[in-house]
Tab-separated table of C-alpha atoms in Angstrom:
chain	number	residue	atom	x	y	z
A	1	UNK	CA	0.000	0.000	0.000
A	2	UNK	CA	1.213	3.427	-0.643
A	3	UNK	CA	1.339	6.054	2.020
A	4	UNK	CA	0.913	9.770	1.697
A	5	UNK	CA	1.388	10.279	5.405
A	6	UNK	CA	5.124	9.858	5.596
A	7	UNK	CA	7.921	10.979	3.259
A	8	UNK	CA	9.244	7.506	2.697
A	9	UNK	CA	5.783	6.155	1.913
A	10	UNK	CA	6.693	4.604	-1.425
A	11	UNK	CA	8.672	1.977	0.416
A	12	UNK	CA	5.749	0.402	2.222
A	13	UNK	CA	2.516	-1.261	1.198
A	14	UNK	CA	0.435	-4.399	1.691
A	15	UNK	CA	-0.945	-7.375	-0.339
A	16	UNK	CA	-1.426	-10.965	-1.046
A	17	UNK	CA	-1.274	-14.821	-0.770
A	18	UNK	CA	-1.700	-16.011	-4.134
A	19	UNK	CA	-0.726	-18.701	-6.524
A	20	UNK	CA	-1.395	-22.117	-5.162
A	21	UNK	CA	1.469	-23.901	-6.912
A	22	UNK	CA	3.898	-21.240	-5.742
A	23	UNK	CA	5.845	-22.884	-3.002
A	24	UNK	CA	5.006	-21.593	0.418
A	25	UNK	CA	1.919	-19.725	-0.746
A	26	UNK	CA	-1.330	-21.097	0.656
A	27	UNK	CA	-3.301	-23.290	-1.692
A	28	UNK	CA	-7.104	-23.149	-1.609
A	29	UNK	CA	-7.606	-26.885	-1.727
A	30	UNK	CA	-10.372	-28.398	0.262
A	31	UNK	CA	-12.650	-31.424	0.147
A	32	UNK	CA	-15.626	-29.250	1.019
A	33	UNK	CA	-16.688	-28.418	-2.516
A	34	UNK	CA	-15.763	-30.499	-5.577
A	35	UNK	CA	-15.403	-27.628	-8.028
A	36	UNK	CA	-12.218	-27.886	-10.060
A	37	UNK	CA	-9.222	-30.167	-9.925
A	38	UNK	CA	-5.661	-28.983	-10.240
A	39	UNK	CA	-2.798	-31.458	-10.245
A	40	UNK	CA	-5.239	-34.109	-9.054
A	41	UNK	CA	-6.299	-32.146	-5.963
A	42	UNK	CA	-9.651	-30.559	-5.212
A	43	UNK	CA	-9.919	-26.775	-5.124
A	44	UNK	CA	-12.697	-25.094	-3.193
A	45	UNK	CA	-14.107	-22.324	-5.385
A	46	UNK	CA	-14.981	-20.268	-2.295
A	47	UNK	CA	-11.348	-19.618	-1.423
A	48	UNK	CA	-10.319	-18.863	-5.004
A	49	UNK	CA	-13.230	-16.427	-5.257
A	50	UNK	CA	-12.277	-14.792	-1.953
A	51	UNK	CA	-8.670	-14.347	-3.054
A	52	UNK	CA	-9.638	-12.827	-6.389
A	53	UNK	CA	-12.118	-10.385	-4.871
A	54	UNK	CA	-9.607	-9.410	-2.191
A	55	UNK	CA	-6.858	-8.716	-4.743
A	56	UNK	CA	-9.275	-6.513	-6.687
A	57	UNK	CA	-9.887	-4.529	-3.496
A	58	UNK	CA	-6.130	-4.249	-2.980
A	59	UNK	CA	-5.606	-2.804	-6.465
A	60	UNK	CA	-8.526	-0.419	-6.027
A	61	UNK	CA	-7.129	0.786	-2.712
A	62	UNK	CA	-3.730	1.454	-4.264
A	63	UNK	CA	-5.365	3.368	-7.118
A	64	UNK	CA	-7.357	5.465	-4.628
A	65	UNK	CA	-4.243	6.463	-2.696
A	66	UNK	CA	-3.316	9.495	-4.856
A	67	UNK	CA	-6.964	10.607	-5.145
A	68	UNK	CA	-8.498	10.093	-1.732
A	69	UNK	CA	-7.365	13.446	-0.357
A	70	UNK	CA	-9.952	15.188	-2.559
A	71	UNK	CA	-12.972	13.228	-1.372
A	72	UNK	CA	-14.076	12.402	2.132
A	73	UNK	CA	-16.287	9.630	0.775
A	74	UNK	CA	-13.362	8.067	-1.094
A	75	UNK	CA	-11.191	8.352	2.011
A	76	UNK	CA	-13.925	6.612	4.022
A	77	UNK	CA	-14.163	3.809	1.453
A	78	UNK	CA	-10.364	3.516	1.507
A	79	UNK	CA	-10.320	3.072	5.286
A	80	UNK	CA	-13.156	0.565	5.130
A	81	UNK	CA	-11.385	-1.573	2.523
A	82	UNK	CA	-8.081	-1.435	4.398
A	83	UNK	CA	-9.826	-2.589	7.556
A	84	UNK	CA	-10.498	-6.059	6.147
A	85	UNK	CA	-8.872	-6.887	2.801
A	86	UNK	CA	-5.465	-7.822	4.232
A	87	UNK	CA	-6.931	-9.616	7.267
A	88	UNK	CA	-9.020	-11.703	4.852
A	89	UNK	CA	-5.927	-12.657	2.833
A	90	UNK	CA	-3.922	-13.436	5.928
A	91	UNK	CA	-6.627	-15.556	7.536
A	92	UNK	CA	-6.810	-17.661	4.371
A	93	UNK	CA	-3.005	-17.909	4.388
A	94	UNK	CA	-3.065	-19.208	7.948
A	95	UNK	CA	-5.922	-21.613	7.249
A	96	UNK	CA	-3.986	-23.314	4.456
A	97	UNK	CA	-0.761	-23.304	6.469
A	98	UNK	CA	-2.122	-25.559	9.219
A	99	UNK	CA	-0.238	-28.620	8.015
A	100	UNK	CA	3.044	-26.829	7.333
A	101	UNK	CA	6.061	-28.443	8.938
A	102	UNK	CA	9.783	-28.598	8.296
A	103	UNK	CA	9.505	-31.368	5.730
A	104	UNK	CA	12.129	-30.774	2.992
A	105	UNK	CA	9.654	-30.535	0.112
A	106	UNK	CA	7.570	-27.934	1.956
A	107	UNK	CA	10.632	-25.904	2.884
A	108	UNK	CA	11.708	-26.052	-0.745
A	109	UNK	CA	8.353	-24.696	-1.906
A	110	UNK	CA	8.541	-21.966	0.729
A	111	UNK	CA	11.936	-20.905	-0.584
A	112	UNK	CA	11.067	-21.025	-4.282
A	113	UNK	CA	7.547	-19.616	-3.921
A	114	UNK	CA	8.125	-16.900	-1.313
A	115	UNK	CA	11.804	-16.180	-0.596
A	116	UNK	CA	12.994	-16.160	-4.216
A	117	UNK	CA	10.115	-13.958	-5.490
A	118	UNK	CA	10.864	-11.600	-2.605
A	119	UNK	CA	14.509	-11.277	-3.661
A	120	UNK	CA	13.537	-10.776	-7.297
A	121	UNK	CA	10.884	-8.125	-6.705
A	122	UNK	CA	12.714	-6.434	-3.868
A	123	UNK	CA	15.424	-5.843	-6.468
A	124	UNK	CA	13.100	-5.096	-9.390
A	125	UNK	CA	11.045	-2.355	-7.720
A	126	UNK	CA	13.995	-0.105	-6.779
A	127	UNK	CA	15.533	-0.641	-10.227
A	128	UNK	CA	12.190	0.306	-11.758
A	129	UNK	CA	12.155	3.512	-9.710
A	130	UNK	CA	15.705	4.309	-10.770
A	131	UNK	CA	14.643	4.039	-14.406
A	132	UNK	CA	11.159	5.524	-14.589
A	133	UNK	CA	11.657	8.205	-11.944
A	134	UNK	CA	15.218	9.007	-13.050
A	135	UNK	CA	16.464	8.364	-9.523
A	136	UNK	CA	19.880	6.646	-9.677
A	137	UNK	CA	20.302	7.102	-5.922
A	138	UNK	CA	17.474	4.684	-5.093
A	139	UNK	CA	18.924	1.989	-2.834
A	140	UNK	CA	18.384	-1.745	-3.126
A	141	UNK	CA	18.053	-3.395	0.258
A	142	UNK	CA	16.822	-6.885	1.042
A	143	UNK	CA	16.343	-5.899	4.685
A	144	UNK	CA	13.886	-3.049	4.086
A	145	UNK	CA	10.877	-4.374	2.112
A	146	UNK	CA	9.887	-1.998	-0.656
A	147	UNK	CA	6.230	-1.210	-1.350
A	148	UNK	CA	4.370	-4.527	-1.849
A	149	UNK	CA	7.101	-6.968	-0.925
A	150	UNK	CA	6.549	-6.791	2.848
A	151	UNK	CA	3.862	-9.453	2.571
A	152	UNK	CA	6.322	-12.026	1.223
A	153	UNK	CA	8.632	-11.421	4.180
A	154	UNK	CA	5.723	-11.740	6.594
A	155	UNK	CA	4.412	-14.920	4.950
A	156	UNK	CA	7.871	-16.479	5.065
A	157	UNK	CA	8.256	-15.749	8.782
A	158	UNK	CA	4.712	-16.764	9.681
A	159	UNK	CA	4.953	-20.088	7.898
A	160	UNK	CA	8.335	-20.885	9.403
A	161	UNK	CA	6.843	-20.350	12.867
A	162	UNK	CA	3.699	-22.381	12.143
A	163	UNK	CA	4.933	-25.478	14.050
A	164	UNK	CA	5.345	-23.293	17.136
A	165	UNK	CA	1.804	-21.880	16.899
A	166	UNK	CA	0.447	-25.388	16.393
A	167	UNK	CA	2.278	-26.525	19.519
A	168	UNK	CA	1.425	-23.825	22.093
A	169	UNK	CA	-1.736	-24.059	24.201
A	170	UNK	CA	-3.178	-20.566	23.569
A	171	UNK	CA	-1.800	-19.418	20.199
A	172	UNK	CA	-4.229	-16.573	19.467
A	173	UNK	CA	-3.908	-14.765	22.827
A	174	UNK	CA	-0.127	-15.117	22.548
A	175	UNK	CA	-0.141	-13.645	19.034
A	176	UNK	CA	-2.349	-10.759	20.179
A	177	UNK	CA	0.036	-10.126	23.068
A	178	UNK	CA	2.993	-9.915	20.681
A	179	UNK	CA	1.076	-7.538	18.416
A	180	UNK	CA	0.224	-5.311	21.388
A	181	UNK	CA	3.850	-5.272	22.522
A	182	UNK	CA	4.978	-4.353	19.016
A	183	UNK	CA	2.807	-1.227	19.013
A	184	UNK	CA	4.661	0.126	22.056
A	185	UNK	CA	8.121	-0.747	20.742
A	186	UNK	CA	9.245	1.780	18.115
A	187	UNK	CA	12.806	0.470	18.505
A	188	UNK	CA	11.853	-2.487	16.305
A	189	UNK	CA	12.663	-0.302	13.301
A	190	UNK	CA	12.108	-1.047	9.607
A	191	UNK	CA	14.245	-4.161	9.183
A	192	UNK	CA	12.144	-6.830	7.443
A	193	UNK	CA	9.088	-4.713	8.294
A	194	UNK	CA	8.787	-6.566	11.597
A	195	UNK	CA	6.121	-4.157	12.877
A	196	UNK	CA	3.772	-5.404	10.183
A	197	UNK	CA	4.868	-9.000	10.676
A	198	UNK	CA	3.925	-8.819	14.352
A	199	UNK	CA	0.853	-6.600	14.125
A	200	UNK	CA	-0.767	-8.739	11.405
A	201	UNK	CA	0.342	-11.978	13.103
A	202	UNK	CA	-2.950	-12.548	15.011
A	203	UNK	CA	-4.866	-12.890	11.734
A	204	UNK	CA	-2.482	-15.566	10.489
A	205	UNK	CA	-2.664	-17.452	13.776
A	206	UNK	CA	-6.457	-17.165	13.719
A	207	UNK	CA	-6.408	-18.849	10.314
A	208	UNK	CA	-4.237	-21.613	11.751
A	209	UNK	CA	-6.767	-22.425	14.470
A	210	UNK	CA	-9.849	-22.157	12.250
A	211	UNK	CA	-11.703	-25.210	10.971
A	212	UNK	CA	-13.946	-25.712	7.920
A	213	UNK	CA	-17.075	-25.295	10.030
A	214	UNK	CA	-16.000	-21.783	10.992
A	215	UNK	CA	-16.149	-20.726	7.348
A	216	UNK	CA	-19.493	-22.475	6.990
A	217	UNK	CA	-20.865	-20.355	9.841
A	218	UNK	CA	-20.437	-17.125	7.848
A	219	UNK	CA	-21.640	-18.618	4.558
A	220	UNK	CA	-25.310	-18.579	5.526
A	221	UNK	CA	-28.247	-16.501	4.334
A	222	UNK	CA	-28.725	-14.803	7.698
A	223	UNK	CA	-25.102	-13.633	7.842
A	224	UNK	CA	-25.281	-12.380	4.247
A	225	UNK	CA	-28.331	-10.317	5.103
A	226	UNK	CA	-26.744	-8.968	8.282
A	227	UNK	CA	-23.582	-8.036	6.365
A	228	UNK	CA	-25.393	-5.291	4.449
A	229	UNK	CA	-26.254	-3.043	7.419
A	230	UNK	CA	-22.905	-3.865	9.034
A	231	UNK	CA	-20.991	-2.618	5.995
A	232	UNK	CA	-23.274	0.414	5.740
A	233	UNK	CA	-22.681	1.282	9.397
A	234	UNK	CA	-18.930	0.725	8.995
A	235	UNK	CA	-18.830	3.072	5.998
A	236	UNK	CA	-20.768	5.720	7.924
A	237	UNK	CA	-18.428	5.386	10.891
A	238	UNK	CA	-15.421	5.580	8.582
A	239	UNK	CA	-16.801	8.783	7.040
A	240	UNK	CA	-17.145	10.220	10.553
A	241	UNK	CA	-13.629	9.083	11.494
A	242	UNK	CA	-11.839	10.514	8.434
A	243	UNK	CA	-10.879	13.851	10.058
A	244	UNK	CA	-10.520	12.282	13.494
A	245	UNK	CA	-8.349	9.203	12.922
A	246	UNK	CA	-4.897	8.690	11.438
A	247	UNK	CA	-5.243	6.380	8.431
A	248	UNK	CA	-1.789	4.950	9.197
A	249	UNK	CA	-3.348	2.819	11.949
A	250	UNK	CA	-4.781	0.615	9.183
A	251	UNK	CA	-1.301	-0.061	7.791
A	252	UNK	CA	-0.128	-1.779	11.005
A	253	UNK	CA	3.458	-0.713	10.394
A	254	UNK	CA	4.142	1.826	13.136
A	255	UNK	CA	4.291	1.919	16.900
A	256	UNK	CA	1.822	4.197	18.683
A	257	UNK	CA	4.554	6.691	19.543
A	258	UNK	CA	5.476	7.003	15.862
A	259	UNK	CA	1.883	7.994	15.105
A	260	UNK	CA	1.923	10.737	17.735
A	261	UNK	CA	-0.273	8.764	20.133
A	262	UNK	CA	0.352	7.809	23.773
A	263	UNK	CA	1.932	4.379	24.237
A	264	UNK	CA	-1.232	2.842	25.705
A	265	UNK	CA	-3.158	3.648	22.528
A	266	UNK	CA	-1.203	0.954	20.675
A	267	UNK	CA	-2.514	-2.089	22.585
A	268	UNK	CA	-6.022	-0.592	22.657
A	269	UNK	CA	-6.012	-0.078	18.892
A	270	UNK	CA	-4.699	-3.604	18.289
A	271	UNK	CA	-7.674	-5.103	20.121
A	272	UNK	CA	-10.214	-2.645	18.706
A	273	UNK	CA	-9.071	-3.021	15.118
A	274	UNK	CA	-8.727	-6.791	15.448
A	275	UNK	CA	-12.376	-6.974	16.479
A	276	UNK	CA	-13.553	-4.599	13.743
A	277	UNK	CA	-11.488	-6.382	11.096
A	278	UNK	CA	-12.909	-9.762	12.098
A	279	UNK	CA	-16.488	-8.529	11.823
A	280	UNK	CA	-15.889	-6.963	8.407
A	281	UNK	CA	-13.921	-9.974	7.182
A	282	UNK	CA	-16.781	-12.259	8.224
A	283	UNK	CA	-19.191	-10.040	6.274
A	284	UNK	CA	-16.869	-10.141	3.270
A	285	UNK	CA	-16.658	-13.952	3.408
A	286	UNK	CA	-20.431	-14.093	3.710
A	287	UNK	CA	-20.805	-12.442	0.299
A	288	UNK	CA	-18.085	-14.436	-1.465
A	289	UNK	CA	-19.765	-16.845	-3.930
A	290	UNK	CA	-19.448	-20.522	-3.096
A	291	UNK	CA	-19.949	-21.795	-6.645
A	292	UNK	CA	-17.605	-21.688	-9.609
A	293	UNK	CA	-17.705	-18.219	-11.232
A	294	UNK	CA	-16.087	-16.708	-14.327
A	295	UNK	CA	-13.317	-15.309	-12.112
A	296	UNK	CA	-12.747	-18.377	-9.931
A	297	UNK	CA	-9.714	-19.582	-11.909
A	298	UNK	CA	-8.113	-16.167	-11.432
A	299	UNK	CA	-7.890	-16.847	-7.700
A	300	UNK	CA	-4.941	-19.138	-8.419
A	301	UNK	CA	-3.009	-16.227	-9.935
A	302	UNK	CA	-3.398	-13.527	-7.316
A	303	UNK	CA	0.322	-13.510	-6.474
A	304	UNK	CA	0.935	-12.364	-10.037
A	305	UNK	CA	-1.699	-9.647	-9.850
A	306	UNK	CA	-0.419	-8.522	-6.464
A	307	UNK	CA	3.251	-8.171	-7.330
A	308	UNK	CA	2.837	-6.893	-10.899
A	309	UNK	CA	0.122	-4.272	-10.498
A	310	UNK	CA	2.452	-2.270	-8.259
A	311	UNK	CA	4.624	-1.388	-11.253
A	312	UNK	CA	1.666	0.277	-12.972
A	313	UNK	CA	0.571	2.108	-9.834
A	314	UNK	CA	4.082	3.385	-9.236
A	315	UNK	CA	4.521	4.322	-12.884
A	316	UNK	CA	1.372	6.445	-12.626
A	317	UNK	CA	2.672	8.003	-9.424
A	318	UNK	CA	6.133	8.819	-10.781
A	319	UNK	CA	4.893	10.021	-14.178
A	320	UNK	CA	2.094	12.176	-12.783
A	321	UNK	CA	-0.777	10.283	-14.391
A	322	UNK	CA	-2.964	10.851	-11.328
A	323	UNK	CA	-2.445	14.619	-11.398
A	324	UNK	CA	-4.969	15.191	-14.189
A	325	UNK	CA	-7.819	17.225	-12.713
A	326	UNK	CA	-10.468	14.961	-14.242
A	327	UNK	CA	-9.263	12.021	-12.149
A	328	UNK	CA	-10.008	14.015	-9.008
A	329	UNK	CA	-13.685	14.335	-9.906
A	330	UNK	CA	-16.278	11.626	-9.129
A	331	UNK	CA	-16.411	10.355	-12.727
A	332	UNK	CA	-12.631	10.183	-12.884
A	333	UNK	CA	-12.393	8.369	-9.548
A	334	UNK	CA	-14.922	5.790	-10.731
A	335	UNK	CA	-12.950	5.346	-13.957
A	336	UNK	CA	-9.711	4.796	-12.025
A	337	UNK	CA	-11.461	2.241	-9.820
A	338	UNK	CA	-12.786	0.279	-12.806
A	339	UNK	CA	-9.407	0.412	-14.551
A	340	UNK	CA	-7.625	-0.850	-11.443
A	341	UNK	CA	-10.011	-3.804	-11.189
A	342	UNK	CA	-9.623	-4.591	-14.901
A	343	UNK	CA	-5.832	-4.377	-14.849
A	344	UNK	CA	-5.350	-6.611	-11.825
A	345	UNK	CA	-7.825	-9.088	-13.329
A	346	UNK	CA	-5.744	-9.258	-16.499
A	347	UNK	CA	-2.572	-9.749	-14.459
A	348	UNK	CA	-4.068	-12.846	-12.795
A	349	UNK	CA	-4.738	-14.627	-16.106
A	350	UNK	CA	-2.932	-17.700	-17.426
A	351	UNK	CA	-0.925	-15.924	-20.171
A	352	UNK	CA	0.571	-13.569	-17.579
A	353	UNK	CA	1.277	-16.501	-15.270
A	354	UNK	CA	3.140	-18.316	-18.025
A	355	UNK	CA	5.145	-15.186	-18.860
A	356	UNK	CA	6.295	-14.503	-15.289
A	357	UNK	CA	6.411	-18.023	-13.915
A	358	UNK	CA	10.215	-17.876	-13.919
A	359	UNK	CA	10.034	-15.237	-11.162
A	360	UNK	CA	7.005	-16.455	-9.204
A	361	UNK	CA	7.410	-20.228	-9.348
A	362	UNK	CA	11.008	-21.089	-10.252
A	363	UNK	CA	11.734	-24.803	-10.166
A	364	UNK	CA	15.376	-24.461	-9.088
A	365	UNK	CA	15.960	-28.211	-8.979
A	366	UNK	CA	19.650	-27.441	-9.421
A	367	UNK	CA	19.750	-25.692	-6.035
A	368	UNK	CA	18.503	-28.551	-3.873
A	369	UNK	CA	19.639	-32.008	-2.957
A	370	UNK	CA	17.516	-34.919	-4.104
A	371	UNK	CA	15.133	-35.949	-1.330
A	372	UNK	CA	14.355	-39.675	-1.403
A	373	UNK	CA	11.077	-39.249	0.475
A	374	UNK	CA	9.889	-36.606	-1.972
A	375	UNK	CA	10.802	-38.770	-4.955
A	376	UNK	CA	8.787	-41.606	-3.445
A	377	UNK	CA	5.796	-39.331	-2.868
A	378	UNK	CA	5.940	-38.067	-6.449
A	379	UNK	CA	6.113	-41.633	-7.741
A	380	UNK	CA	3.094	-42.621	-5.655
A	381	UNK	CA	1.216	-39.541	-6.846
A	382	UNK	CA	1.984	-40.347	-10.480
A	383	UNK	CA	0.846	-43.932	-9.998
A	384	UNK	CA	-2.354	-42.734	-8.343
A	385	UNK	CA	-3.098	-40.422	-11.258
A	386	UNK	CA	-2.523	-43.255	-13.701
A	387	UNK	CA	-4.960	-45.468	-11.774
A	388	UNK	CA	-7.557	-42.696	-11.799
A	389	UNK	CA	-7.168	-42.310	-15.565
A	390	UNK	CA	-7.612	-46.050	-16.035
A	391	UNK	CA	-10.778	-46.037	-13.900
A	392	UNK	CA	-12.159	-43.108	-15.895
A	393	UNK	CA	-11.519	-44.994	-19.139
A	394	UNK	CA	-13.272	-48.097	-17.789
A	395	UNK	CA	-16.258	-46.059	-16.566
A	396	UNK	CA	-16.475	-44.276	-19.896
């Protein structure tokens, strides 16, 4: 996410779990709903739909950033979206990380699907700024996540610590305690964006402890109906809060003292915003379609949309595209919103995935030792697929 509230804002921003085959990135596979099969495994359309809709909200929020100062309504919508779109992503990430352990094949996927893309894009974004903004002094630093890349660092750390959260007796209260402590510790600094890692941690841990029935609870008619007035009330409250609340609280990247608030405001805001985000996320999940939609397949490519759309947003920022007066009028703001949704949709498609797979899902077999257990699992999987094909032929 971009940030107009601090001079170095172009170095920080949220977004996305994404591509299921990308090692280390949560895969929306579930036996709950036999929608589509990928690599012989069931995919639940609900989670793919949720990921796609969330990435659209992310792109819209980034497109609103340069325009929201001209409209209180747009600023209110911006705050509302930022209250739940990242928590929704992170909860899904945690939910599909429940079985993560230190098995070699899973660590390999975590490295190739999260760590390597982080290194590539953490290098590419500063180089892009050097070129398009004519800024040769722009530094490249793997320790200070730039713009969108913070999420990859956070996902890497969260998944590595998953066995610990699965082991402790009260994981969610512990995660909330760490988040509260982070908000009163400005000394943490910007290295690896640890403030965000810790302040968003409770949502990941919540996903770890959730079960399929918890998602079923919000996918009912009564919750869908209740979600409408809840969202309306949240938007009204956000409109009221625009001149009264620092939007940076929604970014979860600063201690309370850094936001000019007393130290005790940090823990209070962690609990208050955690509760508000959960309610809004539940309402969002309630309205996510459960059946296969035209955009369902795009949910498997949200990592691509997340990491690539930032180049277009930053290009517009550096080149002054958003400075046109028409874009600061209601019709222009609507046009920007529609364009952002269309662009990120295109970036999630299969042709784009094939083009950038080398950066998002590198195989890197040359970098790892051969694991006998993994070879055996792959052989068993191949044999199982062959048996399924034979059964299908017989049934046909």
